[in-house]
Short mmCIF file of C-alpha atoms and ligand atoms in Angstrom, two decimals:
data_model
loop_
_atom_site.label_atom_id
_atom_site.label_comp_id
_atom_site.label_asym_id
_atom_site.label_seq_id
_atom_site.Cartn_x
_atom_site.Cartn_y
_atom_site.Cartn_z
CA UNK A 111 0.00 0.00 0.00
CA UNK A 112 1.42 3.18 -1.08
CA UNK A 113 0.58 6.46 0.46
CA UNK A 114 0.74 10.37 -0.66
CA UNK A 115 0.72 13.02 1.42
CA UNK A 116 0.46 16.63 -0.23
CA UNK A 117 -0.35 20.10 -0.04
CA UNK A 118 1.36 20.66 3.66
CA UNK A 119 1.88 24.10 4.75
CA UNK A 120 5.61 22.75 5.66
CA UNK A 121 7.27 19.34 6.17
CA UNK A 122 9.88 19.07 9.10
CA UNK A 123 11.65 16.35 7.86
CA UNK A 124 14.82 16.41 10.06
CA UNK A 125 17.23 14.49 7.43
CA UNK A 126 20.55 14.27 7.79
CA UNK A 127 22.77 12.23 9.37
CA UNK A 128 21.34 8.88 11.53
CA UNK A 129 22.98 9.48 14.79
CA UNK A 130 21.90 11.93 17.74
CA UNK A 131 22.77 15.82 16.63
CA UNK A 132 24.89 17.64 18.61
CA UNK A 133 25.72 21.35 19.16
CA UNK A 134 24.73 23.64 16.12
CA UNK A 135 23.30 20.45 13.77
CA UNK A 136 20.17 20.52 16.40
CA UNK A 137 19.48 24.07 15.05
CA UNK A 138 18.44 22.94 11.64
CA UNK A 139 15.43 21.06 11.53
CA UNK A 140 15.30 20.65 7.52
CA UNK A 141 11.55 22.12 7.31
CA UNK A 142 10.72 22.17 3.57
CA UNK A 143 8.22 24.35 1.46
CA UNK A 144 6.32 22.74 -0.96
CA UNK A 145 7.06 19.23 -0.96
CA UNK A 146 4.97 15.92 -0.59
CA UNK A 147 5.90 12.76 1.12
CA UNK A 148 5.79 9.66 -0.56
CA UNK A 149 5.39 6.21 1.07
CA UNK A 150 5.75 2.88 -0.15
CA UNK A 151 4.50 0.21 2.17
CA UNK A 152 6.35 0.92 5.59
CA UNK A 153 9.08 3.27 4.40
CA UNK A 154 9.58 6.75 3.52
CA UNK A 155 10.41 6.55 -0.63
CA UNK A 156 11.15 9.86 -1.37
CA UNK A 157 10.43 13.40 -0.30
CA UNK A 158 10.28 16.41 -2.43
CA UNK A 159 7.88 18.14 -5.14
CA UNK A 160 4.54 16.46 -5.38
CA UNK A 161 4.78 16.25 -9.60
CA UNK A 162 7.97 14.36 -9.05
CA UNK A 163 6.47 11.65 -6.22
CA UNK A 164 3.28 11.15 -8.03
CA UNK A 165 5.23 8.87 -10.72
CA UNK A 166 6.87 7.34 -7.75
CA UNK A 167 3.88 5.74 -6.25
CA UNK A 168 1.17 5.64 -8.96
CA UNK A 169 -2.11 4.75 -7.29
CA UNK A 170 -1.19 5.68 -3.92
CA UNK A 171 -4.26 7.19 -1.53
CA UNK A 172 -3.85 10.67 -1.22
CA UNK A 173 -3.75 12.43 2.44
CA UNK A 174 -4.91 16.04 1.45
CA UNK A 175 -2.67 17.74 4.21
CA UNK A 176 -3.65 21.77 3.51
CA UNK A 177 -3.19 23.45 7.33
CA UNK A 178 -1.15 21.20 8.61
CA UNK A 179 2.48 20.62 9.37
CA UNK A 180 4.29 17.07 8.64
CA UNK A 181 6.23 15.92 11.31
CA UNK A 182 8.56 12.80 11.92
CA UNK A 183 6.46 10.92 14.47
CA UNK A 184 7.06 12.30 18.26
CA UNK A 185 9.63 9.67 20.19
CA UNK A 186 8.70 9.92 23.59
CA UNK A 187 11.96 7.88 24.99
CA UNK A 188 11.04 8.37 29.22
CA UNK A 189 7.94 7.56 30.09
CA UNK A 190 6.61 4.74 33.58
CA UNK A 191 3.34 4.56 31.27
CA UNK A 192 2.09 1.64 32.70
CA UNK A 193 0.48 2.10 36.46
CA UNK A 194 -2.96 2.00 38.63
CA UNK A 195 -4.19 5.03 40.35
CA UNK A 196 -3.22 8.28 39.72
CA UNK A 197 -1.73 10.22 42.82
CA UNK A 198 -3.33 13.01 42.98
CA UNK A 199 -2.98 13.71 46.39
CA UNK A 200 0.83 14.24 46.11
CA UNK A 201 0.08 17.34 44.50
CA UNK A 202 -1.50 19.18 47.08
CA UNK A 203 1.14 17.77 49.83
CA UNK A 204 4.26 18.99 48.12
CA UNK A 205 1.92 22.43 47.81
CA UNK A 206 1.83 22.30 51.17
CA UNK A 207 5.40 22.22 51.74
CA UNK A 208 6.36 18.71 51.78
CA UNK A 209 9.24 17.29 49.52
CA UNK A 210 9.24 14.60 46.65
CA UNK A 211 11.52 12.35 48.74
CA UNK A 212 9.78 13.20 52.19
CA UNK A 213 6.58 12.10 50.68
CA UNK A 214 8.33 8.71 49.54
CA UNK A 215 9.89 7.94 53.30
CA UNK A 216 6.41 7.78 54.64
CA UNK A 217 5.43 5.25 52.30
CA UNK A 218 4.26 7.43 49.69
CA UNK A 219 5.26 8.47 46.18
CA UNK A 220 6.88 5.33 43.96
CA UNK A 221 6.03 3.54 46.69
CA UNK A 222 2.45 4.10 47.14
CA UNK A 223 2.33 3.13 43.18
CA UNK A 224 3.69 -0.24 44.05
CA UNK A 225 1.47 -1.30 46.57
CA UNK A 226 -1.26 -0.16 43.89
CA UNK A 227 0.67 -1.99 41.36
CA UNK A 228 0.81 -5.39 43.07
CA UNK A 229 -2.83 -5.57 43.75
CA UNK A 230 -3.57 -5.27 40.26
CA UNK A 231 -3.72 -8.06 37.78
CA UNK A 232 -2.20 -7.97 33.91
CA UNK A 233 -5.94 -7.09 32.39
CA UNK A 234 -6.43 -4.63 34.79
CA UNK A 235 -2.94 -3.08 33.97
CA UNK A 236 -3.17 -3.76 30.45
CA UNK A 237 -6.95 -2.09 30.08
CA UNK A 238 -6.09 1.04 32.01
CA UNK A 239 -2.12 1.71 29.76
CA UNK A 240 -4.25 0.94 26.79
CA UNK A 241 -6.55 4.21 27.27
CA UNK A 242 -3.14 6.12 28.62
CA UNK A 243 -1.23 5.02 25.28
CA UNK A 244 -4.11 5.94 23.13
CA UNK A 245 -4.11 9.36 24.14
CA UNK A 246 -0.62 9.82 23.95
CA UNK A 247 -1.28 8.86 20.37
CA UNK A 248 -3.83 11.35 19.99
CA UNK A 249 -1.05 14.59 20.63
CA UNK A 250 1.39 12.67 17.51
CA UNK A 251 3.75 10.38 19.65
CA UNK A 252 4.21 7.69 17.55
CA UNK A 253 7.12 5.60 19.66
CA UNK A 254 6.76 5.59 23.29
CA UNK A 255 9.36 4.01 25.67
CA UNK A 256 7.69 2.10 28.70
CA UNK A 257 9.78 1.36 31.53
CA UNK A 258 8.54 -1.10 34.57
CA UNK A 259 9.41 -0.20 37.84
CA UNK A 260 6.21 -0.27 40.10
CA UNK A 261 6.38 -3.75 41.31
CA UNK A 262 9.62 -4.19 42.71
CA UNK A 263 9.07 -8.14 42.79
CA UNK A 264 10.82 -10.14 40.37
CA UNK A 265 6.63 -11.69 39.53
CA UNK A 266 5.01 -8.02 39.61
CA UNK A 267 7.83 -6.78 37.53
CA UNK A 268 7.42 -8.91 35.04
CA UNK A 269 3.64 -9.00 34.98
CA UNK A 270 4.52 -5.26 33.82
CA UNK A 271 6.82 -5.99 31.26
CA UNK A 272 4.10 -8.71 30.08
CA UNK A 273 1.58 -5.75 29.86
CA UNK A 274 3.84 -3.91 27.70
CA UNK A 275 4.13 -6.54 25.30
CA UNK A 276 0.31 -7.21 24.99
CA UNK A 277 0.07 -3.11 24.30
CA UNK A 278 2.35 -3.91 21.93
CA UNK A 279 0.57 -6.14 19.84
CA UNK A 280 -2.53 -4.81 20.60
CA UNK A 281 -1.51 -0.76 19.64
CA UNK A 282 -0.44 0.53 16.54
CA UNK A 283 2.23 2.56 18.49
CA UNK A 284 6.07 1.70 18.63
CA UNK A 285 6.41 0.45 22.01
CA UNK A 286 10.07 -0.06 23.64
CA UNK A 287 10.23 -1.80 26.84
CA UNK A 288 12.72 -1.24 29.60
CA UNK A 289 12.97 -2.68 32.72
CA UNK A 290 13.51 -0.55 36.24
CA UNK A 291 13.52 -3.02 38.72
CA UNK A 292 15.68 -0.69 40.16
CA UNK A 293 13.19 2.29 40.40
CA UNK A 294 13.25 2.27 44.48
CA UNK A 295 13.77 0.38 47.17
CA UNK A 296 10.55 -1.38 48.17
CA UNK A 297 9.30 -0.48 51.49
CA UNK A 298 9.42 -3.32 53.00
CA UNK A 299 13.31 -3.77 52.74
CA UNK A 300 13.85 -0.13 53.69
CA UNK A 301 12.84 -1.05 57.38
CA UNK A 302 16.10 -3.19 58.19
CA UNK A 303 20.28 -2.38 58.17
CA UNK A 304 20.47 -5.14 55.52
CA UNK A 305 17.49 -4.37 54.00
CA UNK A 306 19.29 -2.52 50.90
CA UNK A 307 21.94 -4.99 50.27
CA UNK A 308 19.05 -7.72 50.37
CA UNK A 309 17.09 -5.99 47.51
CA UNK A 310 20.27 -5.28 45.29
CA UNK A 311 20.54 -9.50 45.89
CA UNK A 312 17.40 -9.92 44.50
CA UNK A 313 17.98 -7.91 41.38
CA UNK A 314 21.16 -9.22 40.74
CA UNK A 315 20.74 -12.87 41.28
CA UNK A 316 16.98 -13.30 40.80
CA UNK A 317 14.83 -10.18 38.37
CA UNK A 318 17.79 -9.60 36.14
CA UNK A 319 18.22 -13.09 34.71
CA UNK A 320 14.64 -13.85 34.49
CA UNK A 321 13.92 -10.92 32.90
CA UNK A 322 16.33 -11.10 30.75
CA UNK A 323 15.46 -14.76 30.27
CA UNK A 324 11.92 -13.99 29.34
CA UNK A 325 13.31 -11.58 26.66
CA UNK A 326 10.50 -8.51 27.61
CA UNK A 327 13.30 -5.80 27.82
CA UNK A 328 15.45 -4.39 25.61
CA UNK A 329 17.05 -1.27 27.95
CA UNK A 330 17.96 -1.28 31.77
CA UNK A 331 17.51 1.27 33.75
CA UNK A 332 18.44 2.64 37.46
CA UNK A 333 17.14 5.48 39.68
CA UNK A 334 20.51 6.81 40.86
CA UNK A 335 19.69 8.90 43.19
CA UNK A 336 21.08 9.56 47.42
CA UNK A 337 18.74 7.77 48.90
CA UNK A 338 17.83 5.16 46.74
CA UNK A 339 20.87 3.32 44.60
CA UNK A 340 24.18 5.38 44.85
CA UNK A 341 26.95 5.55 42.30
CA UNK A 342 28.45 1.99 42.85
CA UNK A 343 25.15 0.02 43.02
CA UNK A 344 24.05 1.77 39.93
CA UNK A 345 27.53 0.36 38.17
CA UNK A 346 27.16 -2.80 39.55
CA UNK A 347 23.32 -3.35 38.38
CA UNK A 348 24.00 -1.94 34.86
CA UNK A 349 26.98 -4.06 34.47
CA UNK A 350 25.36 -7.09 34.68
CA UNK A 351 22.50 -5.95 33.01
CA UNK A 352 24.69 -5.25 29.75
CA UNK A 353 26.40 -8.97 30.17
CA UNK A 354 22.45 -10.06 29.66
CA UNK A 355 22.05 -8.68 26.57
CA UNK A 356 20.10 -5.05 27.87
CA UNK A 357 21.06 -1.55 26.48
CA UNK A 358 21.46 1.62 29.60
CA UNK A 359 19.63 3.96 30.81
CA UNK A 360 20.14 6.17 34.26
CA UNK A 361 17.70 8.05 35.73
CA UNK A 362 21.20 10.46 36.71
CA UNK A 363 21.08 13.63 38.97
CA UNK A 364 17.71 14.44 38.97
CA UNK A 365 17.67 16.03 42.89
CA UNK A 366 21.12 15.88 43.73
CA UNK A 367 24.32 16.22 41.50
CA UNK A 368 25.96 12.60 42.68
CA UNK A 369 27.92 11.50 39.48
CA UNK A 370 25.49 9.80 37.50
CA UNK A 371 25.97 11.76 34.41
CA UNK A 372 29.74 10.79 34.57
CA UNK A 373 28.73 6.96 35.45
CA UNK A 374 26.36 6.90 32.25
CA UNK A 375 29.43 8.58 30.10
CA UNK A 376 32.11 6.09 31.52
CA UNK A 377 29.47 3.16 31.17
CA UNK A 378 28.45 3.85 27.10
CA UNK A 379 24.67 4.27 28.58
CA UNK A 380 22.34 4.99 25.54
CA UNK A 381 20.76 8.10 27.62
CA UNK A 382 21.37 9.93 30.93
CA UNK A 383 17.98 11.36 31.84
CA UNK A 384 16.74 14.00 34.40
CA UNK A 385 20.20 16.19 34.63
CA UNK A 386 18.65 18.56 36.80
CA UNK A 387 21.30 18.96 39.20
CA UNK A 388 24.25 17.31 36.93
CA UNK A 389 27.61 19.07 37.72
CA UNK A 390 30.06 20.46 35.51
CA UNK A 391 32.49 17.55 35.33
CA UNK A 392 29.26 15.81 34.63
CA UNK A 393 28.27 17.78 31.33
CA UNK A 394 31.66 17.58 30.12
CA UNK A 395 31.62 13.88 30.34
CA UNK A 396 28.74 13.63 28.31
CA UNK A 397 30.63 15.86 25.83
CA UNK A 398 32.97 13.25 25.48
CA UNK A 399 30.52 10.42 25.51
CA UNK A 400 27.87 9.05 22.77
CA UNK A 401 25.43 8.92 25.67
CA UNK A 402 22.14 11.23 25.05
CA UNK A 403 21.29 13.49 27.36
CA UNK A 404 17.56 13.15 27.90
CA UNK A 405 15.71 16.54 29.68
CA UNK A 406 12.21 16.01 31.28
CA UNK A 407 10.99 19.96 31.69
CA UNK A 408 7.25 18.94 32.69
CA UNK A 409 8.69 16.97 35.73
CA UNK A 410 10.08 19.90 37.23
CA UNK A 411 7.45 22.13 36.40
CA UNK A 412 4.78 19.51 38.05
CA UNK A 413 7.11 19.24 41.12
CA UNK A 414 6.89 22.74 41.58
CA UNK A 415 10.61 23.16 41.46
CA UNK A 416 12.50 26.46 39.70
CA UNK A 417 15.52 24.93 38.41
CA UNK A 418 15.51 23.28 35.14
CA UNK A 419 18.25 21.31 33.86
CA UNK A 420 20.84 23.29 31.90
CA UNK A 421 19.75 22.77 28.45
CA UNK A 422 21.37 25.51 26.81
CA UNK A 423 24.94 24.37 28.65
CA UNK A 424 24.46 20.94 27.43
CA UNK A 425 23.54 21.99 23.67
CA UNK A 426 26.21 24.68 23.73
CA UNK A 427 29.02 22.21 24.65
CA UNK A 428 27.87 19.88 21.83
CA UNK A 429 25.82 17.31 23.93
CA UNK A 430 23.32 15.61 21.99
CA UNK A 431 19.80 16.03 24.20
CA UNK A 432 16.07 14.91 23.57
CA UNK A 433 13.49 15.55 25.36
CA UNK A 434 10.28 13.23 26.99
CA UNK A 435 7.80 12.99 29.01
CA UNK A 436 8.64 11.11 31.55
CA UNK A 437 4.72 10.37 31.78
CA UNK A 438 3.99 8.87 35.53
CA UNK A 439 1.53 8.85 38.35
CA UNK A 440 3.72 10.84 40.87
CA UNK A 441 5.66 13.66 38.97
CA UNK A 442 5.29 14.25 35.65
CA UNK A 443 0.94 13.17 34.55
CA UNK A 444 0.88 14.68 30.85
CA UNK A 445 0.23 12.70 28.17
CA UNK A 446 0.82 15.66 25.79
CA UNK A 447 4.36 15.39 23.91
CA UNK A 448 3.92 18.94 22.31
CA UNK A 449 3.59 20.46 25.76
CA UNK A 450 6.89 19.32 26.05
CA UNK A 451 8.06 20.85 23.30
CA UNK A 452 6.59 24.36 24.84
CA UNK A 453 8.46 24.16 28.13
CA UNK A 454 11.63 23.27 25.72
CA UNK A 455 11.39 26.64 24.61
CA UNK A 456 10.05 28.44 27.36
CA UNK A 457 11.68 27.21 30.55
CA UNK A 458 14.74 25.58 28.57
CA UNK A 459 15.84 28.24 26.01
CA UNK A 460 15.84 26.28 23.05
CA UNK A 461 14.75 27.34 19.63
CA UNK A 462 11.91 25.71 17.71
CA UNK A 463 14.42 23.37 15.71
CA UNK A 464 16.27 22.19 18.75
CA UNK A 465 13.43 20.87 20.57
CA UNK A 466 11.57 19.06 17.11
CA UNK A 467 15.04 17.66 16.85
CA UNK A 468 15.39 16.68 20.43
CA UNK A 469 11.98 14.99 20.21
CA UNK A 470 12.14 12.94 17.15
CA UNK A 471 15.91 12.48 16.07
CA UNK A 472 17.46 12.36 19.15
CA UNK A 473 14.57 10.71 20.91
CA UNK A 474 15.59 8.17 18.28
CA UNK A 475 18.71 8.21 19.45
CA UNK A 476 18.33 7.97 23.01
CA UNK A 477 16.34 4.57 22.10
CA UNK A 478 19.12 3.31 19.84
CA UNK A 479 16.92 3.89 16.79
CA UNK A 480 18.08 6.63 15.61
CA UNK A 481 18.78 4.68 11.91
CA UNK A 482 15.27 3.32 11.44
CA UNK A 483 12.60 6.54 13.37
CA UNK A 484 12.69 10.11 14.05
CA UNK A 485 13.38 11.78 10.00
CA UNK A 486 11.60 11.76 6.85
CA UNK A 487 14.08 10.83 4.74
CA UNK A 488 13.90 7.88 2.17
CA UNK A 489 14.33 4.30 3.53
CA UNK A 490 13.55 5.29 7.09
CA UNK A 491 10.03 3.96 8.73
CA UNK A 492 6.83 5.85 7.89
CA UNK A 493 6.48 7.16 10.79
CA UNK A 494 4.62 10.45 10.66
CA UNK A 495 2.26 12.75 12.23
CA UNK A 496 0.50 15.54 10.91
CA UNK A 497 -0.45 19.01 12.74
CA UNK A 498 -2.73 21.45 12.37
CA UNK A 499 -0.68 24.49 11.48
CA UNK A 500 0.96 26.87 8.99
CA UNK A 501 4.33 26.75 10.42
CA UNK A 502 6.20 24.55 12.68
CA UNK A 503 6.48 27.27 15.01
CA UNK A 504 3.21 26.98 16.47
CA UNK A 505 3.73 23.53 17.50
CA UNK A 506 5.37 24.60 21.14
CA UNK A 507 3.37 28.06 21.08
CA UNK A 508 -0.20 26.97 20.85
CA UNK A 509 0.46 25.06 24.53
CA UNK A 510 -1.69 22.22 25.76
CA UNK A 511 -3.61 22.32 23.09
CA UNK A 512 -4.17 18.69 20.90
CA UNK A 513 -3.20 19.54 17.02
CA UNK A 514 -2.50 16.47 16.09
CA UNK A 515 -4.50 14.99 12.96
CA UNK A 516 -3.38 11.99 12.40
CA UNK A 517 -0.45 9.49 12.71
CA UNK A 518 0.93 6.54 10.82
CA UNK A 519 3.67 4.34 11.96
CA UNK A 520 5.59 1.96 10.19
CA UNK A 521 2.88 3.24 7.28
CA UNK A 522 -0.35 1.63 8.58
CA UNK A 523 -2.78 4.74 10.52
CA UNK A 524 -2.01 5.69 14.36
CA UNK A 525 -4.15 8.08 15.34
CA UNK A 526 -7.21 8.55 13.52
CA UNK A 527 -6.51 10.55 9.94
CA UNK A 528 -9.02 13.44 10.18
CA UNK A 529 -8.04 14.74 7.23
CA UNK A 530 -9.48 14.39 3.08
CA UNK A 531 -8.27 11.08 1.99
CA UNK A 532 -8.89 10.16 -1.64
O1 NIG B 19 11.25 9.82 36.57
N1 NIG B 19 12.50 9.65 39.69
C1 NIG B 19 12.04 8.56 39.65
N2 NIG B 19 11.04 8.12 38.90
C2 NIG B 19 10.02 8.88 38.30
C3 NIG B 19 8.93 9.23 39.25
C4 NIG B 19 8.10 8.07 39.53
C5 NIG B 19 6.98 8.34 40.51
O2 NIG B 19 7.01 9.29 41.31
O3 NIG B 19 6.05 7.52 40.44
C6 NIG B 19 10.58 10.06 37.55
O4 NIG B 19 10.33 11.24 37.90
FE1 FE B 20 11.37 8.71 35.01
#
């Protein structure tokens, strides 16, 4: 099936070279005037004036796109998508003064999601990220990266990881599962001296090799964090996790600057993500590194908190950085990838092209993907979203709002096409 889409206001097609961009290369965006985009079963074939792709694909429907913008599809590559309850009442408490990680030592925050989380079967689970996923869909994410991390038993973490892989058979969305079995320590190890060194055995010698066993994850991830795993468990965990077969991820100086940038540098991690708090030495490790650095702007602007991470340091000294939505019950609850994309420019001082590169190509990127998703160039998957707009410019500017109208992935519709087909 061959598909055509013409008459776009502009096409943002972010081609060039299949890696994450770095420095000045995530200021160009490649946004074309006049061109159609061709598809041929699940791949891009060509780009480019519309006389010059009709011959291409003879026959192929037509997607009338006049209004709208065409846009890689949105790689959302940080997001704990799968949960119970929401946790609303966090909200109010941290109004009321109290802190993320107070919250937590009372049994609250990750943990509260894990009771939640245990008590819950796989339909349950599955039923509830279904409706979550399809309305992340709906705002032009067309890859999502799920990690687990909410049941903290080697059973309830896999029951999560199961639940990804039924969403992703039963979605049309690119689904990448990750496993963060090291998300917290469960509360009820926290209440003895040995209790931490008894969870890390579990991890180790029991979750790690049966989820890598079952084959359900492709990264590993690791809340390294004071508090929860420090520097040297983090190593340890990802070590191993790399000897089975699973690519990195750190959740790395998110409240405290502790050296988890530098760990995900010295360690060849895929991404670093959070970087709130990450320290010089840190951001000049990543300079030197292939690791992305992955910023999460709606996290700290649900939190409450006025420090950002330092996007403009990280760009400037030639870091490559996406940026997600780290979608979950407790600190970041939007399912709106474009809203993202506002607080990119707003609260981190990027330009338009830096964040719709940081949110498809180097989303890629940060997913090891960056060859196959995130640019509309030929031979890459068809994996596009339209949006209702003249320029690309209003995508971050009209915040909140839903302008997505439609989405294909790997050619075959997403979201609904509410646009004239023919
Ligand atoms: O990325 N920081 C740790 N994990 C999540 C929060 C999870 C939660 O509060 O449920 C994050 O912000
Ligand atoms: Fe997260």
């Amino acid at each position: 099936m061959s598909l055509l889409f013409i008459n776009a206001s502009q096409v943002v097609t972010c081609a060039g070279p299949p890696r994450g961009r770095r420095g000045a290369e995530m200021n160009d965006a490649q946004i074309m005037k006049n061109a159609a985009v061709a598809v041929e079963g699940e791949r891009i074939a060509a780009v480019g004036p519309v006389n010059e792709l009709e011959a291409m694909v003879p026959g192929a429907t037509r997607i009338d796109c006049r209004g709208c913008v065409i846009l890689p599809g949105l790689v959302d590559s940080h997001t704990h998508a799968v949960f119970g309850r929401p946790r609303y009442e966090e909200q109010e408490m941290r109004a009321a003064g109290d802190g993320y990680m107070d919250i937590a030592a009372r049994g609250g925050g990750i943990h509260a999601s894990v009771r939640d989380v245990r008590a819950r079967d796989e339909e349950d689970l599955f039923l509830l990220a279904r409706a979550r996923l399809l309305n992340i869909a709906s705002h032009g994410t067309t890859t999502v990266e799920v990690k687990s991390g909410y049941g903290l038993t080697t059973e309830d973490e896999l029951k999560l990881l199961r639940v990804v892989a039924r969403l992703s058979n039963a979605l049309p969305l690119r689904l990448i599962p990750t496993w963060l079995g090291a998300h917290e320590i469960p509360f009820e190890y926290r209440s003895s001296d040995t209790g931490h060194a008894g969870y890390m055995e579990l991890l180790l010698r029991e979750m790690l090799p049966a989820v890598a066993k079952a084959g359900l994850a492709r990264f590993a991830d690791v809340f390294c964090e004071p508090g929860v795993f420090t520097v040297a468990e983090t190593r340890l965990i990802l070590d191993m996790a790399r000897e089975a077969g699973l690519a990195l991820k750190l959740h790395a100086d998110e409240l405290e600057p502790s050296g988890g940038a530098e760990l995900a540098a010295e360690i060849g991690a895929t991404s670093a993500d959070h970087l709130a708090a990450i320290s010089s030495g840190g951001i000049s490790a990543l300079v030197a590194s292939g690791t992305v650095a992955t910023l999460l702007p709606g996290t700290l602007l649900f939190l409450g908190r006025a420090r950002q991470a330092p996007a403009r340091a990280l760009i400037d000294s030639g870091v490559a950085v996406a940026l997600a939505t780290d979608f979950n019950p407790g600190t970041s609850p939007t399912m709106n990838f474009p809203l993202i994309l506002t607080l990119g420019v707003s609260q981190l001082g990027m330009s338009v092209a830096e964040v719709l590169i940081a949110s498809t190509v180097n989303g890629a990127a940060a997913l090891d993907l960056a060859g196959d998703i995130g640019q509309l160039s030929p031979g890459f998957s068809a994996d596009l979203a339209l949006f209702e707009a003249d320029d690309a410019r209003e995508l971050p500017y009209w915040y909140g709002d839903r302008r997505c109208r439609g989405s294909w992935v790997r050619g075959k519709p997403c979201h609904p096409c509410e646009l004239r087909v023919s």
